[in-house]
mmCIF file of C-alpha atoms in Angstrom:
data_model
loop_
_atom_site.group_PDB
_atom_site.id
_atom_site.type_symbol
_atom_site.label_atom_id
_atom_site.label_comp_id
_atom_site.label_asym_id
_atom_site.label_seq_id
_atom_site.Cartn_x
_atom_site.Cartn_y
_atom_site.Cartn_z
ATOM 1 C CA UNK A 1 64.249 18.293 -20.146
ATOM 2 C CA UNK A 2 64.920 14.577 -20.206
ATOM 3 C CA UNK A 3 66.428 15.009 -16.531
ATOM 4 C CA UNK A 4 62.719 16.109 -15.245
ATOM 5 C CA UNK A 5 60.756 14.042 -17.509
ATOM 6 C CA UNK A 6 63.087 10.970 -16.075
ATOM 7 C CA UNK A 7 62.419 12.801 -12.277
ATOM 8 C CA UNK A 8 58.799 12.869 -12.972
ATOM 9 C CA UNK A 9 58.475 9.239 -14.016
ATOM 10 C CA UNK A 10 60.129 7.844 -11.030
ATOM 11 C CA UNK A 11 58.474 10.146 -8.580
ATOM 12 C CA UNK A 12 54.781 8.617 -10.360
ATOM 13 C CA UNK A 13 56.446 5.207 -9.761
ATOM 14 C CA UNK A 14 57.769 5.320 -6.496
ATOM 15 C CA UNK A 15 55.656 7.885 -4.926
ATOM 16 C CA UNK A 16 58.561 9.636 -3.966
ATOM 17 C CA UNK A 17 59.489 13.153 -4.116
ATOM 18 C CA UNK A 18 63.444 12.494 -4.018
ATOM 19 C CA UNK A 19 65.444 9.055 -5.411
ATOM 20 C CA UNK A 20 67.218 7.557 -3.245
ATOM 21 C CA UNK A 21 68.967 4.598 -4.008
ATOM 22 C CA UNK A 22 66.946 1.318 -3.933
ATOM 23 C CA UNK A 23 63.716 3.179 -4.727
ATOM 24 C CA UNK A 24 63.131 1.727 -7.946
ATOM 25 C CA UNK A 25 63.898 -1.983 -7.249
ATOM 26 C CA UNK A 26 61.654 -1.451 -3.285
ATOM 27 C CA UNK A 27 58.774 -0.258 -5.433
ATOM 28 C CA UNK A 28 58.809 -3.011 -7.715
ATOM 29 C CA UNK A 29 59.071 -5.841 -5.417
ATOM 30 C CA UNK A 30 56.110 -4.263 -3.359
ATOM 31 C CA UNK A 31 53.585 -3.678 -6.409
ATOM 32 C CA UNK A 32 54.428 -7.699 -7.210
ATOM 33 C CA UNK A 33 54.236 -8.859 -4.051
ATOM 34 C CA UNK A 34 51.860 -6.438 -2.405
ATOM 35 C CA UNK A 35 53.923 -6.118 1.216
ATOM 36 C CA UNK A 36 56.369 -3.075 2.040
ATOM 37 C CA UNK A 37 59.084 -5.253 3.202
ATOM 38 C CA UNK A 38 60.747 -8.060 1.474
ATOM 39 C CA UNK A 39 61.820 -11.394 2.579
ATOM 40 C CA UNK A 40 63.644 -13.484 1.157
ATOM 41 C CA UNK A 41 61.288 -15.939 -1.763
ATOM 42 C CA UNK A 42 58.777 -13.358 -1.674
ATOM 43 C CA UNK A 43 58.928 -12.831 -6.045
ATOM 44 C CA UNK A 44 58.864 -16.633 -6.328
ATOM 45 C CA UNK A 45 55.791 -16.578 -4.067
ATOM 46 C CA UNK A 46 53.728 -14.304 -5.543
ATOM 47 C CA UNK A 47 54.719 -15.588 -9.022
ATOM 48 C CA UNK A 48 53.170 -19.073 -8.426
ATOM 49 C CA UNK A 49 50.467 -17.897 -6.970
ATOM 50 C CA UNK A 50 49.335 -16.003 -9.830
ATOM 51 C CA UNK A 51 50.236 -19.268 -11.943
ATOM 52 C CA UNK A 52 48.486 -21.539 -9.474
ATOM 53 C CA UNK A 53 45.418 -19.052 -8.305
ATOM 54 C CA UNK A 54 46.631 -20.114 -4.768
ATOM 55 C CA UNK A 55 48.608 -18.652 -1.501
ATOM 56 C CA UNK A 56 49.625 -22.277 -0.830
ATOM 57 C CA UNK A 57 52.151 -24.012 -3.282
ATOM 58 C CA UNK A 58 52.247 -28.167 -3.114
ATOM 59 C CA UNK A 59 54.207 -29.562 -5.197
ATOM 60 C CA UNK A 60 52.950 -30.215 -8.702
ATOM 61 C CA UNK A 61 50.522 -27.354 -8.275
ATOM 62 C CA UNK A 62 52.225 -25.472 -11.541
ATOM 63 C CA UNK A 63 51.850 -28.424 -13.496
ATOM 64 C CA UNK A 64 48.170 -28.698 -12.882
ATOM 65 C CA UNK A 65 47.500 -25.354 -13.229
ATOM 66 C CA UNK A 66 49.264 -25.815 -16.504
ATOM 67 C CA UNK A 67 47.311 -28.222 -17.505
ATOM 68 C CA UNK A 68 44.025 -27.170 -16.773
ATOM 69 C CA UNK A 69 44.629 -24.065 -18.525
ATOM 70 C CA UNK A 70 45.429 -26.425 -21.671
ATOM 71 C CA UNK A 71 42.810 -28.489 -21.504
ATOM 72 C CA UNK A 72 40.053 -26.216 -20.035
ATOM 73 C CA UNK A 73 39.415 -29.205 -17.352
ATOM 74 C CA UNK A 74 40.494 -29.233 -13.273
ATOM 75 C CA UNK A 75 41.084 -32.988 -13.232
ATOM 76 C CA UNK A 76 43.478 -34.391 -15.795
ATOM 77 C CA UNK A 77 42.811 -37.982 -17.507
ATOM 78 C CA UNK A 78 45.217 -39.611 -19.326
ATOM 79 C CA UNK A 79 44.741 -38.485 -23.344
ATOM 80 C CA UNK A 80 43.736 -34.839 -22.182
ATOM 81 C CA UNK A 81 46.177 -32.786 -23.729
ATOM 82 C CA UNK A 82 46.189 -34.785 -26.954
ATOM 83 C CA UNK A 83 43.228 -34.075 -26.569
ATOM 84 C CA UNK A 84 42.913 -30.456 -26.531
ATOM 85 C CA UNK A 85 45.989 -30.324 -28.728
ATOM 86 C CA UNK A 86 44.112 -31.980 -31.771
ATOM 87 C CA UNK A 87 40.929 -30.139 -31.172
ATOM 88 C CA UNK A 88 43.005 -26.540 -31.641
ATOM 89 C CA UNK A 89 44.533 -28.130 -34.719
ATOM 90 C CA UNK A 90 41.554 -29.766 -36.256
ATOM 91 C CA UNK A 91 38.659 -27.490 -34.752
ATOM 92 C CA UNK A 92 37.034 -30.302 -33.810
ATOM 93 C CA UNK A 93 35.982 -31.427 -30.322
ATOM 94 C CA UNK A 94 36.140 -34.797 -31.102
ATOM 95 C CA UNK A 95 39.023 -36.655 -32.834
ATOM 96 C CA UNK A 96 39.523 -40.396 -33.512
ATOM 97 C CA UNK A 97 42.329 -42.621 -34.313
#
């Protein structure tokens, strides 16, 4: 019983009517990176580009992308995150010194 049940789960994952060995780790690396064949950096690519919303990494792209996501704003100024992090403490927009 837990033989088929395991068969049937990896046949719904991979597609696949018969394992063979590989199967599992090939299926994964396609749904994250969306191509049938891997090359080497492909995980890394399609990681940042979910972070960063782009197919192009620059450097410092993650950090922006972190930032903007913590303070809601594409362009950082200098006091941004304090910024944000006071107004999720305090609940107010506003904060002063």
């Amino acid at each position: 019983a837990f033989g088929d049940l395991t068969s049937t789960a990896v046949s719904n994952f991979t597609g696949k009517d018969t394992y063979e060995f590989g199967d599992l780790t090939k299926t994964a690396v396609s749904k994250i990176t969306g191509k049938e064949e891997y090359e080497f950096g492909d995980i890394t690519k399609a990681a940042i580009s979910n972070i960063t919303g782009k197919d192009d990494y620059t450097f410092g792209d993650i950090t922006k992308a972190a930032v903007s996501k913590i303070t809601g704003k594409q362009e950082y100024e200098f006091g941004d995150i304090t910024q944000a992090a006071v107004s999720k403490i305090t609940g107010k927009e506003e904060y002063k010194f």
